[in-house]
Structures are given as structure tokens and as C-alpha cells.
């Protein structure tokens, strides 16, 4: 977290000047700015290490890089207490089901950071029979951190990018304060292959079409 003086000065609204001698103790600012300033500097990540990228994520939390400096060190093992899901590592078809389920269990406001080539797009295993081509096919991703693996510095850059995104949001337009029901992300089904329930009608039509073609095709015998 930024120290008191510079943190407070960052909050000042330049349209309403505060005397120099009071700037370390008083800030005049907007509700949006203070709301986002607090949220961005106290993100609690959900521990979700899936493969080698997780080692770099762990290194980012250890003493050499220390994400505590950004208020992000409180890694939570529970979706109830986390507002940032770091998907770090290879996302297999088997694991995407609990990832989406846990994402749905996180309370708003919540964010997702895809760490590394695997989580962002399948990485070196993209063509693998058991790997999904990016977690963004299933849940919304706010920040992508490239690399195989990304360094701890790259992950910290991702955190700072996310902070900028949070600071650009407004209480008046954020989806979680709007009226109406929020809809959960559909949980993929694990069958012979992974199935996205949103594509169920298309899959059904294609299956019927394939069965019809097979029934009407002339026999090779
Ligand atoms: S992106 Fe590279 S380092 Fe990260 S999980 Fe995939 S293979 Fe491992």
C-alpha cells in the first residue's frame, strides 16, 4: 500500500485546492475516487495455482517481490473472501468446471486475471485434447499477463493494470449496483468432451444433422 502522504495526495481533486500545509492530512475528493482508491489497494486474491505459473505467483507474494506493498498479499482459499481470481497455469477441461463454479461463488465486485500463456490462450498445450484454449472462453477476464511463465514483475504489472481499471469505474455505472437479477456464468459440462451449455442448441442441431447424414449416406459395402 502506498504510504500515507503520497496516498492522500493522490486523492486530491485538483479543482478544489487544499493549502500545501494541510495536504498530508486533508483530501477533498469525489466518492468515486475514494471508493476505487480503497478497493484497488486492498484486493484479496483467490489462490488458484494450476501449474508452473503458480510458482511465479507464489514468488510474487514472497519477500523478494512482496505484493503486500500493493495491499494484495491476503491470498484467500475461499471465494467468499476474495475479489480477484488469479488463474495461473494450464486450464484443463476437468478443472474449468470448478473454476467457473468458484467464480460464480465469489461476491461482486470481482475480477479475473489470466496469468500466463496457458490461462490466456492454451499456451504450449493449446492443441491438447485435455486443455481449454483460454479461460476467457468461460469467464470474463479483466487482465491478461503474457509469458510462459510470466515473471513476478509481470504479474505485479498485471496487478497495477487492474488497479487502473478499477480506478476508471464509477459507482453510477458498475453492474453490481444496478437493479435486477445478476446471472451466473453457465457451468460447463464434462462429458465425452467439454460442453458449454450456452452452445447446447447448436451442438444438438449439429448432432441431429450428423445423424441424418449418416442415415441417408449410401453404404460403402
Ligand atoms: S504458461 Fe508456461 S509456465 Fe505457465 S502454466 Fe503454461 S506452460 Fe507452465
CSV table of C-alpha atoms and ligand atoms in Angstrom, one decimal:
chain,number,residue,atom,x,y,z
A,1,UNK,CA,0.0,0.0,0.0
A,2,UNK,CA,1.2,3.5,-0.7
A,3,UNK,CA,2.3,5.5,2.3
A,4,UNK,CA,0.0,8.0,4.0
A,5,UNK,CA,1.3,11.2,2.5
A,6,UNK,CA,1.6,10.2,-1.2
A,7,UNK,CA,-1.5,8.1,-1.0
A,8,UNK,CA,-3.5,11.1,0.4
A,9,UNK,CA,-2.1,13.5,-2.2
A,10,UNK,CA,-3.1,11.1,-5.0
A,11,UNK,CA,-6.7,11.5,-3.8
A,12,UNK,CA,-6.8,15.3,-4.1
A,13,UNK,CA,-9.2,16.8,-6.6
A,14,UNK,CA,-7.2,19.4,-8.5
A,15,UNK,CA,-10.3,21.5,-9.0
A,16,UNK,CA,-10.6,22.1,-5.2
A,17,UNK,CA,-7.1,23.1,-4.0
A,18,UNK,CA,-6.1,22.3,-0.4
A,19,UNK,CA,-3.4,24.5,1.2
A,20,UNK,CA,0.1,23.0,1.0
A,21,UNK,CA,0.5,22.6,4.8
A,22,UNK,CA,-2.7,20.6,5.0
A,23,UNK,CA,-2.2,18.3,2.1
A,24,UNK,CA,-0.8,15.4,4.2
A,25,UNK,CA,-3.8,15.4,6.5
A,26,UNK,CA,-6.8,16.5,4.4
A,27,UNK,CA,-8.1,15.4,1.0
A,28,UNK,CA,-11.1,16.8,-0.9
A,29,UNK,CA,-12.2,14.2,-3.4
A,30,UNK,CA,-15.1,12.5,-5.1
A,31,UNK,CA,-17.0,9.5,-3.8
A,32,UNK,CA,-16.0,7.5,-6.9
A,33,UNK,CA,-12.3,8.3,-6.4
A,34,UNK,CA,-12.2,7.3,-2.7
A,35,UNK,CA,-14.3,4.2,-3.3
A,36,UNK,CA,-12.0,3.0,-6.1
A,37,UNK,CA,-8.8,4.1,-4.2
A,38,UNK,CA,-9.7,1.9,-1.3
A,39,UNK,CA,-10.8,-1.1,-3.4
A,40,UNK,CA,-7.8,-1.0,-5.7
A,41,UNK,CA,-5.4,-1.0,-2.7
A,42,UNK,CA,-6.9,-3.9,-0.8
A,43,UNK,CA,-7.5,-6.6,-3.4
A,44,UNK,CA,-7.7,-10.1,-1.9
A,45,UNK,CA,-6.6,-12.7,-4.5
A,46,UNK,CA,-8.1,-16.1,-4.6
A,47,UNK,CA,-5.3,-18.7,-4.7
A,48,UNK,CA,-5.7,-20.7,-7.8
A,49,UNK,CA,-2.5,-22.2,-8.9
A,50,UNK,CA,-2.9,-24.8,-11.6
A,51,UNK,CA,0.6,-25.4,-12.9
A,52,UNK,CA,4.1,-24.0,-13.3
A,53,UNK,CA,2.9,-20.3,-13.4
A,54,UNK,CA,1.7,-20.8,-9.8
A,55,UNK,CA,5.4,-20.9,-8.7
A,56,UNK,CA,5.9,-17.4,-10.1
A,57,UNK,CA,2.7,-16.2,-8.4
A,58,UNK,CA,4.0,-17.6,-5.1
A,59,UNK,CA,7.3,-15.9,-5.7
A,60,UNK,CA,5.4,-12.6,-6.2
A,61,UNK,CA,4.0,-13.0,-2.7
A,62,UNK,CA,7.3,-13.9,-1.1
A,63,UNK,CA,9.8,-11.4,0.4
A,64,UNK,CA,11.8,-10.5,-2.7
A,65,UNK,CA,8.8,-9.0,-4.6
A,66,UNK,CA,6.2,-8.8,-1.8
A,67,UNK,CA,2.8,-7.9,-3.3
A,68,UNK,CA,1.9,-6.8,0.2
A,69,UNK,CA,3.3,-3.4,-0.9
A,70,UNK,CA,0.1,-3.1,-3.0
A,71,UNK,CA,-2.3,-4.4,-0.4
A,72,UNK,CA,-2.7,-7.6,-2.2
A,73,UNK,CA,-1.0,-10.1,0.0
A,74,UNK,CA,-4.1,-11.6,1.7
A,75,UNK,CA,-4.4,-14.6,-0.5
A,76,UNK,CA,-7.7,-16.4,0.3
A,77,UNK,CA,-8.5,-20.0,-0.1
A,78,UNK,CA,-12.2,-19.2,-0.2
A,79,UNK,CA,-14.4,-17.4,-2.8
A,80,UNK,CA,-16.3,-15.8,0.0
A,81,UNK,CA,-13.4,-13.6,0.9
A,82,UNK,CA,-11.7,-12.9,-2.4
A,83,UNK,CA,-12.3,-10.3,-5.1
A,84,UNK,CA,-9.6,-11.3,-7.6
A,85,UNK,CA,-9.3,-14.7,-9.1
A,86,UNK,CA,-5.7,-15.3,-10.5
A,87,UNK,CA,-6.0,-18.2,-12.9
A,88,UNK,CA,-2.3,-19.2,-13.0
A,89,UNK,CA,-1.4,-22.2,-15.1
A,90,UNK,CA,-2.8,-24.7,-17.6
A,91,UNK,CA,-6.6,-24.9,-17.5
A,92,UNK,CA,-7.6,-28.4,-18.2
A,93,UNK,CA,-11.2,-29.4,-19.3
A,94,UNK,CA,-11.6,-31.1,-15.9
A,95,UNK,CA,-10.5,-28.1,-13.9
A,96,UNK,CA,-12.6,-25.5,-15.9
A,97,UNK,CA,-15.7,-26.8,-14.2
A,98,UNK,CA,-14.7,-26.0,-10.6
A,99,UNK,CA,-13.1,-22.7,-11.8
A,100,UNK,CA,-16.4,-21.5,-13.2
A,101,UNK,CA,-18.2,-22.8,-10.1
A,102,UNK,CA,-15.9,-20.9,-7.8
A,103,UNK,CA,-16.1,-17.8,-9.9
A,104,UNK,CA,-19.9,-17.8,-9.5
A,105,UNK,CA,-19.5,-18.2,-5.8
A,106,UNK,CA,-17.3,-15.0,-5.5
A,107,UNK,CA,-19.3,-11.9,-4.4
A,108,UNK,CA,-19.3,-8.8,-6.6
A,109,UNK,CA,-17.2,-6.8,-7.2
A,110,UNK,CA,-14.9,-9.5,-8.6
A,111,UNK,CA,-12.2,-9.6,-11.2
A,112,UNK,CA,-10.2,-12.2,-13.1
A,113,UNK,CA,-6.5,-12.1,-14.0
A,114,UNK,CA,-5.3,-14.7,-16.5
A,115,UNK,CA,-1.7,-15.4,-15.7
A,116,UNK,CA,0.5,-16.9,-18.5
A,117,UNK,CA,0.1,-18.2,-22.0
A,118,UNK,CA,-1.8,-21.3,-20.8
A,119,UNK,CA,-4.6,-19.5,-18.9
A,120,UNK,CA,-4.8,-16.8,-21.6
A,121,UNK,CA,-5.0,-19.0,-24.7
A,122,UNK,CA,-4.0,-22.6,-24.0
A,123,UNK,CA,-0.2,-21.9,-24.3
A,124,UNK,CA,2.0,-24.7,-25.4
A,125,UNK,CA,-0.8,-27.2,-24.8
A,126,UNK,CA,-3.4,-25.4,-26.9
A,127,UNK,CA,-3.9,-28.4,-29.2
A,128,UNK,CA,-4.0,-30.8,-26.3
A,129,UNK,CA,-7.1,-33.0,-26.0
A,130,UNK,CA,-7.5,-32.1,-22.4
A,131,UNK,CA,-6.7,-28.3,-22.3
A,132,UNK,CA,-9.1,-25.4,-22.9
A,133,UNK,CA,-7.9,-22.6,-25.2
A,134,UNK,CA,-8.1,-19.8,-22.7
A,135,UNK,CA,-10.2,-19.3,-19.5
A,136,UNK,CA,-11.8,-16.3,-21.2
A,137,UNK,CA,-14.0,-18.8,-23.2
A,138,UNK,CA,-15.8,-19.4,-19.9
A,139,UNK,CA,-15.5,-16.5,-17.6
A,140,UNK,CA,-14.8,-12.8,-18.2
A,141,UNK,CA,-11.1,-11.9,-17.9
A,142,UNK,CA,-10.1,-8.3,-16.9
A,143,UNK,CA,-6.3,-8.5,-17.3
A,144,UNK,CA,-4.1,-10.9,-19.3
A,145,UNK,CA,-0.5,-11.3,-18.2
A,146,UNK,CA,1.6,-12.7,-21.1
A,147,UNK,CA,4.6,-15.1,-20.7
A,148,UNK,CA,5.5,-18.7,-20.2
A,149,UNK,CA,5.8,-18.3,-17.3
A,150,UNK,CA,5.4,-14.6,-16.6
A,151,UNK,CA,7.9,-13.3,-14.1
A,152,UNK,CA,6.7,-11.9,-10.7
A,153,UNK,CA,7.4,-8.4,-12.1
A,154,UNK,CA,5.0,-9.2,-15.0
A,155,UNK,CA,2.3,-10.3,-12.5
A,156,UNK,CA,2.8,-7.2,-10.5
A,157,UNK,CA,2.4,-5.1,-13.7
A,158,UNK,CA,-0.9,-7.0,-14.2
A,159,UNK,CA,-2.0,-6.0,-10.7
A,160,UNK,CA,-1.2,-2.4,-11.4
A,161,UNK,CA,-3.1,-2.6,-14.7
A,162,UNK,CA,-6.1,-4.0,-12.8
A,163,UNK,CA,-5.8,-1.1,-10.3
A,164,UNK,CA,-6.0,1.4,-13.2
A,165,UNK,CA,-9.1,-0.4,-14.5
A,166,UNK,CA,-10.7,-0.3,-11.0
A,167,UNK,CA,-9.9,3.4,-10.7
A,168,UNK,CA,-11.7,4.1,-14.0
A,169,UNK,CA,-15.0,2.6,-12.8
A,170,UNK,CA,-17.9,4.6,-11.4
A,171,UNK,CA,-20.4,3.8,-8.7
A,172,UNK,CA,-23.1,5.0,-11.0
A,173,UNK,CA,-22.4,2.5,-13.8
A,174,UNK,CA,-20.8,-0.6,-12.2
A,175,UNK,CA,-23.0,-3.6,-12.9
A,176,UNK,CA,-23.2,-4.9,-9.3
A,177,UNK,CA,-25.2,-1.8,-8.1
A,178,UNK,CA,-27.7,-2.0,-10.9
A,179,UNK,CA,-31.3,-3.2,-10.2
A,180,UNK,CA,-32.4,-6.6,-11.5
A,181,UNK,CA,-31.0,-10.1,-11.1
A,182,UNK,CA,-27.4,-10.9,-11.8
A,183,UNK,CA,-27.0,-14.1,-13.9
A,184,UNK,CA,-24.4,-16.7,-13.1
A,185,UNK,CA,-21.9,-17.9,-15.7
A,186,UNK,CA,-23.1,-21.3,-17.1
A,187,UNK,CA,-21.0,-24.1,-15.6
A,188,UNK,CA,-19.5,-26.2,-18.4
A,189,UNK,CA,-20.5,-29.9,-18.6
A,190,UNK,CA,-17.8,-32.5,-18.6
A,191,UNK,CA,-18.9,-35.3,-20.9
A,192,UNK,CA,-17.0,-37.1,-23.6
A,193,UNK,CA,-15.7,-33.6,-24.2
A,194,UNK,CA,-16.3,-30.3,-22.5
A,195,UNK,CA,-19.6,-28.7,-23.4
A,196,UNK,CA,-20.6,-25.1,-22.9
A,197,UNK,CA,-24.3,-25.1,-22.0
A,198,UNK,CA,-24.7,-21.8,-23.9
A,199,UNK,CA,-23.9,-23.8,-27.1
A,200,UNK,CA,-26.3,-26.6,-26.3
A,201,UNK,CA,-28.8,-25.8,-29.1
A,202,UNK,CA,-26.1,-25.6,-31.7
A,203,UNK,CA,-24.5,-28.9,-30.5
A,204,UNK,CA,-27.9,-30.6,-30.6
A,205,UNK,CA,-28.6,-29.3,-34.2
A,206,UNK,CA,-25.2,-30.4,-35.4
A,207,UNK,CA,-25.6,-33.9,-33.8
A,208,UNK,CA,-29.0,-34.3,-35.4
A,209,UNK,CA,-27.6,-33.2,-38.8
A,210,UNK,CA,-24.7,-35.6,-38.5
A,211,UNK,CA,-27.0,-38.5,-37.6
A,212,UNK,CA,-29.3,-37.7,-40.5
A,213,UNK,CA,-26.4,-37.6,-42.9
A,214,UNK,CA,-25.1,-40.9,-41.6
A,215,UNK,CA,-28.5,-42.5,-42.0
A,216,UNK,CA,-29.0,-41.2,-45.6
A,217,UNK,CA,-25.5,-41.8,-46.9
A,218,UNK,CA,-25.1,-44.7,-49.3
A,219,UNK,CA,-23.5,-47.7,-47.7
A,220,UNK,CA,-19.9,-48.4,-48.8
A,221,UNK,CA,-20.4,-52.2,-48.9
B,1,LIG,S1,2.2,-20.6,-19.4
B,1,LIG,FE1,4.1,-21.9,-19.4
B,1,LIG,S2,4.8,-21.7,-17.2
B,1,LIG,FE2,2.6,-21.1,-17.2
B,1,LIG,S3,1.5,-23.0,-16.8
B,1,LIG,FE3,1.7,-22.8,-19.0
B,1,LIG,S4,3.5,-24.0,-19.5
B,1,LIG,FE4,3.6,-23.6,-17.3
